[in-house]
Amino acid sequence: MPVERCPTGVASVDRLLGGGLEPDGLTEIYGEGGSGKTLLCLQVATRVALSDRWVFYIDTEGVSVDRLESIAAGRIDQVLRRMLLSTPKDLAEQSTAVAKACALAREGRRPVGLIVVDSATFYYRLSLSGGAEDEGRQALGFELADLLAAALRAQVPVIFTNQVWRNQRDGTLEPLGGSFVNHAAKTILRFDRLPGNLRRVVLVKHRSIGEGAAEFRITPTGLEG
Ligand code: GTP
Ligand code: MG
């Protein structure tokens, strides 16, 4: 039986994904700063919360409620009633927040519609420069495994965002964490910056849909197009 997809509400992204996020695996979004990853997360989260399902939102970037407010368009109270927001301050707090969200999703006592980790690799990146690479890699590996198990058990879509580094050999932007992060994700989207408010989304990996690309715009109320 085909799985029920969770629309993001961004037409170009939903078209590429054949309707939306799949609930039985992890979706990774990577791309350079300002490409729209956080806006997409906030938009899907708002949509899911307004449909009266819970959203577990793990935010390492300090997303302001102002940004959520402009997307929620007058319904911020309703959105916040269904959002459990964690703001971990280091790698260990992030691991705890992920474990808690996964446990609650698996427990199934409330309808959970989405788990977001934005960004999954901010503290991991810090661990690389702080000489704690093994610790960072291990923590990230456990989190992704936990998220995957929760997605499968509770049939909850999970989005995690990832930062990029520039490969000096050919100048391309690569997601952090290498193959072990990319293997954990069933679906991978890359966001590219184009001039002005224009952005491109590229479907890099999907189990049943071929590669593709589309464009959208950044607007004051979120991503459009
Ligand atoms: P990083 O988290 O830095 O990797 O970037 P991102 O890919 O998450 O980008 P994000 O979704 O935060 O930003 C997309 C665009 O939204 C940016 O190019 C800005 O034009 C705009 N933007 C960023 N911060 C704000 C903000 O605080 N308020 C508003 N209205 N727009 C913002
Ligand atoms: Mg962001």
PDB file of C-alpha atoms and ligand atoms in Angstrom:
ATOM      1  CA  MET A   1       0.000   0.000   0.000  1.00  0.00           C
ATOM      2  CA  PRO A   2       1.436   3.436  -0.882  1.00  0.00           C
ATOM      3  CA  VAL A   3       2.413   5.518   2.143  1.00  0.00           C
ATOM      4  CA  GLU A   4       0.479   8.692   2.884  1.00  0.00           C
ATOM      5  CA  ARG A   5       2.693  11.687   2.174  1.00  0.00           C
ATOM      6  CA  CYS A   6       2.856  14.860   4.219  1.00  0.00           C
ATOM      7  CA  PRO A   7       2.667  17.927   1.930  1.00  0.00           C
ATOM      8  CA  THR A   8       5.178  20.667   2.725  1.00  0.00           C
ATOM      9  CA  GLY A   9       2.856  23.323   1.318  1.00  0.00           C
ATOM     10  CA  VAL A  10       5.580  24.493  -1.092  1.00  0.00           C
ATOM     11  CA  ALA A  11       4.269  23.518  -4.523  1.00  0.00           C
ATOM     12  CA  SER A  12       7.612  22.969  -6.271  1.00  0.00           C
ATOM     13  CA  VAL A  13       8.938  20.805  -3.424  1.00  0.00           C
ATOM     14  CA  ASP A  14       5.744  18.762  -3.221  1.00  0.00           C
ATOM     15  CA  ARG A  15       5.763  18.201  -6.977  1.00  0.00           C
ATOM     16  CA  LEU A  16       9.333  16.897  -6.836  1.00  0.00           C
ATOM     17  CA  LEU A  17       8.476  14.616  -3.909  1.00  0.00           C
ATOM     18  CA  GLY A  18       5.357  13.207  -5.554  1.00  0.00           C
ATOM     19  CA  GLY A  19       3.084  14.886  -3.019  1.00  0.00           C
ATOM     20  CA  GLY A  20       5.221  15.459   0.065  1.00  0.00           C
ATOM     21  CA  LEU A  21       7.369  13.914   2.765  1.00  0.00           C
ATOM     22  CA  GLU A  22       7.201  10.184   3.333  1.00  0.00           C
ATOM     23  CA  PRO A  23       6.539   9.086   6.896  1.00  0.00           C
ATOM     24  CA  ASP A  24       8.713   5.991   6.997  1.00  0.00           C
ATOM     25  CA  GLY A  25      12.166   7.446   6.596  1.00  0.00           C
ATOM     26  CA  LEU A  26      14.306  10.519   7.056  1.00  0.00           C
ATOM     27  CA  THR A  27      14.349  13.490   4.681  1.00  0.00           C
ATOM     28  CA  GLU A  28      17.584  15.466   4.571  1.00  0.00           C
ATOM     29  CA  ILE A  29      17.763  19.037   3.268  1.00  0.00           C
ATOM     30  CA  TYR A  30      21.216  20.439   2.732  1.00  0.00           C
ATOM     31  CA  GLY A  31      22.378  23.694   1.235  1.00  0.00           C
ATOM     32  CA  GLU A  32      24.337  26.853   1.884  1.00  0.00           C
ATOM     33  CA  GLY A  33      23.314  29.500   4.378  1.00  0.00           C
ATOM     34  CA  GLY A  34      20.233  31.483   3.397  1.00  0.00           C
ATOM     35  CA  SER A  35      19.035  28.900   0.882  1.00  0.00           C
ATOM     36  CA  GLY A  36      15.719  28.415   2.698  1.00  0.00           C
ATOM     37  CA  LYS A  37      16.153  25.237   4.752  1.00  0.00           C
ATOM     38  CA  THR A  38      14.829  26.749   7.964  1.00  0.00           C
ATOM     39  CA  LEU A  39      11.922  28.444   6.191  1.00  0.00           C
ATOM     40  CA  LEU A  40      10.875  25.109   4.705  1.00  0.00           C
ATOM     41  CA  CYS A  41      11.051  23.471   8.154  1.00  0.00           C
ATOM     42  CA  LEU A  42       8.992  26.265   9.718  1.00  0.00           C
ATOM     43  CA  GLN A  43       6.447  26.089   6.929  1.00  0.00           C
ATOM     44  CA  VAL A  44       5.849  22.335   7.176  1.00  0.00           C
ATOM     45  CA  ALA A  45       5.807  22.550  10.971  1.00  0.00           C
ATOM     46  CA  THR A  46       3.154  25.280  10.839  1.00  0.00           C
ATOM     47  CA  ARG A  47       1.046  23.311   8.435  1.00  0.00           C
ATOM     48  CA  VAL A  48       1.212  20.125  10.513  1.00  0.00           C
ATOM     49  CA  ALA A  49       0.513  21.947  13.793  1.00  0.00           C
ATOM     50  CA  LEU A  50      -2.517  23.640  12.251  1.00  0.00           C
ATOM     51  CA  SER A  51      -3.833  20.224  11.288  1.00  0.00           C
ATOM     52  CA  ASP A  52      -3.906  19.466  15.023  1.00  0.00           C
ATOM     53  CA  ARG A  53      -0.999  17.049  15.106  1.00  0.00           C
ATOM     54  CA  TRP A  54       2.048  17.494  17.286  1.00  0.00           C
ATOM     55  CA  VAL A  55       5.367  18.754  15.955  1.00  0.00           C
ATOM     56  CA  PHE A  56       8.626  18.073  17.797  1.00  0.00           C
ATOM     57  CA  TYR A  57      10.966  20.840  16.662  1.00  0.00           C
ATOM     58  CA  ILE A  58      14.624  20.686  17.668  1.00  0.00           C
ATOM     59  CA  ASP A  59      16.261  23.992  16.850  1.00  0.00           C
ATOM     60  CA  THR A  60      20.003  24.530  17.195  1.00  0.00           C
ATOM     61  CA  GLU A  61      19.915  27.879  15.366  1.00  0.00           C
ATOM     62  CA  GLY A  62      17.757  29.917  17.699  1.00  0.00           C
ATOM     63  CA  VAL A  63      14.823  30.350  15.331  1.00  0.00           C
ATOM     64  CA  SER A  64      12.905  33.360  16.508  1.00  0.00           C
ATOM     65  CA  VAL A  65       9.191  33.156  17.152  1.00  0.00           C
ATOM     66  CA  ASP A  66       8.965  36.241  14.878  1.00  0.00           C
ATOM     67  CA  ARG A  67       9.829  34.110  11.872  1.00  0.00           C
ATOM     68  CA  LEU A  68       7.250  31.524  12.840  1.00  0.00           C
ATOM     69  CA  GLU A  69       4.720  34.279  13.405  1.00  0.00           C
ATOM     70  CA  SER A  70       5.090  35.676   9.886  1.00  0.00           C
ATOM     71  CA  ILE A  71       4.525  32.179   8.475  1.00  0.00           C
ATOM     72  CA  ALA A  72       1.663  31.305  10.810  1.00  0.00           C
ATOM     73  CA  ALA A  73      -0.177  34.450   9.653  1.00  0.00           C
ATOM     74  CA  GLY A  74      -2.280  35.267  12.710  1.00  0.00           C
ATOM     75  CA  ARG A  75      -2.530  31.673  13.951  1.00  0.00           C
ATOM     76  CA  ILE A  76       0.679  31.555  15.983  1.00  0.00           C
ATOM     77  CA  ASP A  77      -1.112  30.613  19.235  1.00  0.00           C
ATOM     78  CA  GLN A  78      -2.736  27.644  17.542  1.00  0.00           C
ATOM     79  CA  VAL A  79       0.636  26.609  16.082  1.00  0.00           C
ATOM     80  CA  LEU A  80       2.489  26.890  19.399  1.00  0.00           C
ATOM     81  CA  ARG A  81      -0.171  24.790  21.147  1.00  0.00           C
ATOM     82  CA  ARG A  82       0.884  21.825  19.040  1.00  0.00           C
ATOM     83  CA  MET A  83       4.620  22.460  18.932  1.00  0.00           C
ATOM     84  CA  LEU A  84       7.150  21.077  21.373  1.00  0.00           C
ATOM     85  CA  LEU A  85      10.200  23.248  20.768  1.00  0.00           C
ATOM     86  CA  SER A  86      13.666  22.297  22.082  1.00  0.00           C
ATOM     87  CA  THR A  87      16.664  24.592  21.797  1.00  0.00           C
ATOM     88  CA  PRO A  88      19.718  22.482  22.698  1.00  0.00           C
ATOM     89  CA  LYS A  89      22.887  24.395  23.489  1.00  0.00           C
ATOM     90  CA  ASP A  90      25.457  21.684  22.814  1.00  0.00           C
ATOM     91  CA  LEU A  91      25.907  18.218  21.352  1.00  0.00           C
ATOM     92  CA  ALA A  92      24.791  16.427  24.521  1.00  0.00           C
ATOM     93  CA  GLU A  93      21.629  18.525  24.849  1.00  0.00           C
ATOM     94  CA  GLN A  94      20.829  17.862  21.196  1.00  0.00           C
ATOM     95  CA  SER A  95      21.159  14.101  21.744  1.00  0.00           C
ATOM     96  CA  THR A  96      18.848  14.315  24.756  1.00  0.00           C
ATOM     97  CA  ALA A  97      16.276  16.371  22.822  1.00  0.00           C
ATOM     98  CA  VAL A  98      16.287  13.922  19.911  1.00  0.00           C
ATOM     99  CA  ALA A  99      15.969  10.912  22.231  1.00  0.00           C
ATOM    100  CA  LYS A 100      13.030  12.538  24.020  1.00  0.00           C
ATOM    101  CA  ALA A 101      11.217  13.406  20.778  1.00  0.00           C
ATOM    102  CA  CYS A 102      11.739   9.877  19.445  1.00  0.00           C
ATOM    103  CA  ALA A 103      10.515   8.287  22.674  1.00  0.00           C
ATOM    104  CA  LEU A 104       7.370  10.423  22.687  1.00  0.00           C
ATOM    105  CA  ALA A 105       6.690   9.635  19.030  1.00  0.00           C
ATOM    106  CA  ARG A 106       7.136   5.893  19.603  1.00  0.00           C
ATOM    107  CA  GLU A 107       4.976   5.967  22.715  1.00  0.00           C
ATOM    108  CA  GLY A 108       2.073   7.118  20.538  1.00  0.00           C
ATOM    109  CA  ARG A 109       0.052   8.787  23.285  1.00  0.00           C
ATOM    110  CA  ARG A 110      -0.504  11.885  21.182  1.00  0.00           C
ATOM    111  CA  PRO A 111      -0.783  12.197  17.417  1.00  0.00           C
ATOM    112  CA  VAL A 112       2.655  13.222  16.183  1.00  0.00           C
ATOM    113  CA  GLY A 113       2.751  14.615  12.644  1.00  0.00           C
ATOM    114  CA  LEU A 114       6.365  15.708  12.259  1.00  0.00           C
ATOM    115  CA  ILE A 115       9.842  15.747  13.813  1.00  0.00           C
ATOM    116  CA  VAL A 116      12.287  18.467  12.715  1.00  0.00           C
ATOM    117  CA  VAL A 117      15.992  18.756  13.556  1.00  0.00           C
ATOM    118  CA  ASP A 118      17.333  22.095  12.244  1.00  0.00           C
ATOM    119  CA  SER A 119      20.261  21.967  11.983  1.00  0.00           C
ATOM    120  CA  ALA A 120      21.288  18.390  12.746  1.00  0.00           C
ATOM    121  CA  THR A 121      24.957  19.191  12.137  1.00  0.00           C
ATOM    122  CA  PHE A 122      25.600  22.603  13.754  1.00  0.00           C
ATOM    123  CA  TYR A 123      27.152  21.118  16.923  1.00  0.00           C
ATOM    124  CA  TYR A 124      28.665  18.278  14.931  1.00  0.00           C
ATOM    125  CA  ARG A 125      30.539  20.891  12.877  1.00  0.00           C
ATOM    126  CA  LEU A 126      31.758  22.533  16.086  1.00  0.00           C
ATOM    127  CA  SER A 127      32.984  19.156  17.316  1.00  0.00           C
ATOM    128  CA  LEU A 128      35.148  18.866  14.183  1.00  0.00           C
ATOM    129  CA  SER A 129      36.965  22.127  14.871  1.00  0.00           C
ATOM    130  CA  GLY A 130      37.124  21.418  18.622  1.00  0.00           C
ATOM    131  CA  GLY A 131      39.014  18.131  18.204  1.00  0.00           C
ATOM    132  CA  ALA A 132      36.048  15.999  19.301  1.00  0.00           C
ATOM    133  CA  GLU A 133      35.249  14.506  15.922  1.00  0.00           C
ATOM    134  CA  ASP A 134      34.699  10.944  17.158  1.00  0.00           C
ATOM    135  CA  GLU A 135      32.310  12.104  19.856  1.00  0.00           C
ATOM    136  CA  GLY A 136      30.398  14.284  17.372  1.00  0.00           C
ATOM    137  CA  ARG A 137      30.167  11.545  14.767  1.00  0.00           C
ATOM    138  CA  GLN A 138      29.013   8.998  17.309  1.00  0.00           C
ATOM    139  CA  ALA A 139      26.331  11.315  18.736  1.00  0.00           C
ATOM    140  CA  LEU A 140      25.041  12.155  15.266  1.00  0.00           C
ATOM    141  CA  GLY A 141      25.027   8.484  14.282  1.00  0.00           C
ATOM    142  CA  PHE A 142      22.967   7.500  17.328  1.00  0.00           C
ATOM    143  CA  GLU A 143      20.528  10.359  16.719  1.00  0.00           C
ATOM    144  CA  LEU A 144      19.939   9.433  13.095  1.00  0.00           C
ATOM    145  CA  ALA A 145      19.424   5.774  14.028  1.00  0.00           C
ATOM    146  CA  ASP A 146      16.969   6.781  16.736  1.00  0.00           C
ATOM    147  CA  LEU A 147      15.087   9.105  14.361  1.00  0.00           C
ATOM    148  CA  LEU A 148      14.886   6.389  11.738  1.00  0.00           C
ATOM    149  CA  ALA A 149      13.508   3.876  14.229  1.00  0.00           C
ATOM    150  CA  ALA A 150      10.929   6.412  15.428  1.00  0.00           C
ATOM    151  CA  ALA A 151       9.904   7.271  11.855  1.00  0.00           C
ATOM    152  CA  LEU A 152       9.380   3.599  11.042  1.00  0.00           C
ATOM    153  CA  ARG A 153       7.618   2.700  14.261  1.00  0.00           C
ATOM    154  CA  ALA A 154       5.344   5.754  14.510  1.00  0.00           C
ATOM    155  CA  GLN A 155       5.074   6.469  10.765  1.00  0.00           C
ATOM    156  CA  VAL A 156       6.126  10.065  11.378  1.00  0.00           C
ATOM    157  CA  PRO A 157       7.901  12.160   8.745  1.00  0.00           C
ATOM    158  CA  VAL A 158      11.283  13.412   9.945  1.00  0.00           C
ATOM    159  CA  ILE A 159      13.207  16.307   8.408  1.00  0.00           C
ATOM    160  CA  PHE A 160      16.757  17.113   9.303  1.00  0.00           C
ATOM    161  CA  THR A 161      18.824  19.900   7.799  1.00  0.00           C
ATOM    162  CA  ASN A 162      22.510  19.755   7.080  1.00  0.00           C
ATOM    163  CA  GLN A 163      25.156  22.366   6.442  1.00  0.00           C
ATOM    164  CA  VAL A 164      27.694  22.255   3.637  1.00  0.00           C
ATOM    165  CA  TRP A 165      31.435  22.443   3.094  1.00  0.00           C
ATOM    166  CA  ARG A 166      33.237  23.367  -0.121  1.00  0.00           C
ATOM    167  CA  ASN A 167      35.137  20.519  -1.712  1.00  0.00           C
ATOM    168  CA  GLN A 168      38.430  22.141  -2.790  1.00  0.00           C
ATOM    169  CA  ARG A 169      39.003  19.544  -5.513  1.00  0.00           C
ATOM    170  CA  ASP A 170      36.114  20.628  -7.718  1.00  0.00           C
ATOM    171  CA  GLY A 171      34.518  23.544  -5.830  1.00  0.00           C
ATOM    172  CA  THR A 172      31.229  21.730  -5.203  1.00  0.00           C
ATOM    173  CA  LEU A 173      29.246  22.142  -1.988  1.00  0.00           C
ATOM    174  CA  GLU A 174      28.962  18.862  -0.107  1.00  0.00           C
ATOM    175  CA  PRO A 175      26.763  17.959   2.855  1.00  0.00           C
ATOM    176  CA  LEU A 176      28.562  17.502   6.173  1.00  0.00           C
ATOM    177  CA  GLY A 177      29.007  14.075   7.676  1.00  0.00           C
ATOM    178  CA  GLY A 178      29.741  12.242   4.444  1.00  0.00           C
ATOM    179  CA  SER A 179      28.228   8.971   3.434  1.00  0.00           C
ATOM    180  CA  PHE A 180      26.998   7.858   6.838  1.00  0.00           C
ATOM    181  CA  VAL A 181      24.611  10.832   7.036  1.00  0.00           C
ATOM    182  CA  ASN A 182      23.499  10.433   3.437  1.00  0.00           C
ATOM    183  CA  HIS A 183      22.854   6.712   3.895  1.00  0.00           C
ATOM    184  CA  ALA A 184      20.591   7.422   6.849  1.00  0.00           C
ATOM    185  CA  ALA A 185      18.376   9.683   4.731  1.00  0.00           C
ATOM    186  CA  LYS A 186      15.889   8.011   2.428  1.00  0.00           C
ATOM    187  CA  THR A 187      15.206  11.266   0.622  1.00  0.00           C
ATOM    188  CA  ILE A 188      17.727  14.058   0.055  1.00  0.00           C
ATOM    189  CA  LEU A 189      16.975  17.570  -1.196  1.00  0.00           C
ATOM    190  CA  ARG A 190      19.602  20.190  -1.974  1.00  0.00           C
ATOM    191  CA  PHE A 191      18.716  23.883  -1.886  1.00  0.00           C
ATOM    192  CA  ASP A 192      20.792  26.246  -4.060  1.00  0.00           C
ATOM    193  CA  ARG A 193      20.917  30.019  -3.900  1.00  0.00           C
ATOM    194  CA  LEU A 194      20.130  31.802  -7.170  1.00  0.00           C
ATOM    195  CA  PRO A 195      20.141  35.600  -7.678  1.00  0.00           C
ATOM    196  CA  GLY A 196      17.872  37.676  -5.459  1.00  0.00           C
ATOM    197  CA  ASN A 197      15.083  35.770  -3.775  1.00  0.00           C
ATOM    198  CA  LEU A 198      15.173  32.900  -6.218  1.00  0.00           C
ATOM    199  CA  ARG A 199      16.215  29.438  -5.015  1.00  0.00           C
ATOM    200  CA  ARG A 200      16.517  26.010  -6.645  1.00  0.00           C
ATOM    201  CA  VAL A 201      15.565  22.702  -5.058  1.00  0.00           C
ATOM    202  CA  VAL A 202      17.208  19.554  -6.410  1.00  0.00           C
ATOM    203  CA  LEU A 203      15.971  16.076  -5.587  1.00  0.00           C
ATOM    204  CA  VAL A 204      19.249  14.233  -5.073  1.00  0.00           C
ATOM    205  CA  LYS A 205      17.949  10.924  -3.723  1.00  0.00           C
ATOM    206  CA  HIS A 206      14.561   9.210  -3.488  1.00  0.00           C
ATOM    207  CA  ARG A 207      13.662   5.539  -3.394  1.00  0.00           C
ATOM    208  CA  SER A 208      10.966   5.750  -6.069  1.00  0.00           C
ATOM    209  CA  ILE A 209      11.315   9.085  -7.913  1.00  0.00           C
ATOM    210  CA  GLY A 210      14.094  10.095 -10.303  1.00  0.00           C
ATOM    211  CA  GLU A 211      16.312  13.127  -9.873  1.00  0.00           C
ATOM    212  CA  GLY A 212      14.689  16.472 -10.634  1.00  0.00           C
ATOM    213  CA  ALA A 213      14.877  20.175  -9.935  1.00  0.00           C
ATOM    214  CA  ALA A 214      12.523  23.127  -9.543  1.00  0.00           C
ATOM    215  CA  GLU A 215      12.628  26.750  -8.436  1.00  0.00           C
ATOM    216  CA  PHE A 216      10.912  28.718  -5.701  1.00  0.00           C
ATOM    217  CA  ARG A 217      11.099  32.200  -4.178  1.00  0.00           C
ATOM    218  CA  ILE A 218      11.727  33.489  -0.700  1.00  0.00           C
ATOM    219  CA  THR A 219       8.888  35.807   0.345  1.00  0.00           C
ATOM    220  CA  PRO A 220       8.156  37.528   3.673  1.00  0.00           C
ATOM    221  CA  THR A 221       5.656  34.782   4.491  1.00  0.00           C
ATOM    222  CA  GLY A 222       7.756  31.809   3.424  1.00  0.00           C
ATOM    223  CA  LEU A 223       8.714  29.877   0.301  1.00  0.00           C
ATOM    224  CA  GLU A 224       6.488  30.177  -2.762  1.00  0.00           C
ATOM    225  CA  GLY A 225       6.374  28.555  -6.171  1.00  0.00           C
TER     226      GLY A 225
HETATM  227  P1  GTP B   1      21.316  28.580   7.367  1.00  0.00           P
HETATM  228  O1  GTP B   1      20.538  28.154   8.558  1.00  0.00           O
HETATM  229  O2  GTP B   1      22.156  29.788   7.623  1.00  0.00           O
HETATM  230  O3  GTP B   1      22.142  27.463   6.771  1.00  0.00           O
HETATM  231  O4  GTP B   1      20.289  29.071   6.216  1.00  0.00           O
HETATM  232  P2  GTP B   1      18.863  28.479   5.776  1.00  0.00           P
HETATM  233  O5  GTP B   1      19.055  27.667   4.543  1.00  0.00           O
HETATM  234  O6  GTP B   1      18.190  27.852   6.928  1.00  0.00           O
HETATM  235  O7  GTP B   1      18.081  29.775   5.312  1.00  0.00           O
HETATM  236  P3  GTP B   1      16.802  30.441   5.969  1.00  0.00           P
HETATM  237  O8  GTP B   1      15.611  29.605   5.675  1.00  0.00           O
HETATM  238  O9  GTP B   1      17.068  30.817   7.372  1.00  0.00           O
HETATM  239  O10 GTP B   1      16.733  31.790   5.170  1.00  0.00           O
HETATM  240  C1  GTP B   1      16.217  31.889   3.870  1.00  0.00           C
HETATM  241  C2  GTP B   1      16.065  33.340   3.544  1.00  0.00           C
HETATM  242  O11 GTP B   1      15.141  33.901   4.476  1.00  0.00           O
HETATM  243  C3  GTP B   1      17.316  34.196   3.645  1.00  0.00           C
HETATM  244  O12 GTP B   1      17.977  34.272   2.429  1.00  0.00           O
HETATM  245  C4  GTP B   1      16.748  35.534   4.027  1.00  0.00           C
HETATM  246  O13 GTP B   1      16.359  36.225   2.856  1.00  0.00           O
HETATM  247  C5  GTP B   1      15.501  35.223   4.774  1.00  0.00           C
HETATM  248  N1  GTP B   1      15.668  35.345   6.237  1.00  0.00           N
HETATM  249  C6  GTP B   1      16.683  34.905   7.000  1.00  0.00           C
HETATM  250  N2  GTP B   1      16.509  35.239   8.290  1.00  0.00           N
HETATM  251  C7  GTP B   1      15.335  35.890   8.345  1.00  0.00           C
HETATM  252  C8  GTP B   1      14.587  36.480   9.393  1.00  0.00           C
HETATM  253  O14 GTP B   1      14.954  36.473  10.560  1.00  0.00           O
HETATM  254  N3  GTP B   1      13.378  37.047   9.051  1.00  0.00           N
HETATM  255  C9  GTP B   1      12.961  37.041   7.764  1.00  0.00           C
HETATM  256  N4  GTP B   1      11.770  37.572   7.467  1.00  0.00           N
HETATM  257  N5  GTP B   1      13.633  36.516   6.769  1.00  0.00           N
HETATM  258  C10 GTP B   1      14.808  35.942   7.030  1.00  0.00           C
HETATM  259 MG    MG B   2      18.679  27.532   8.878  1.00  0.00          MG
END
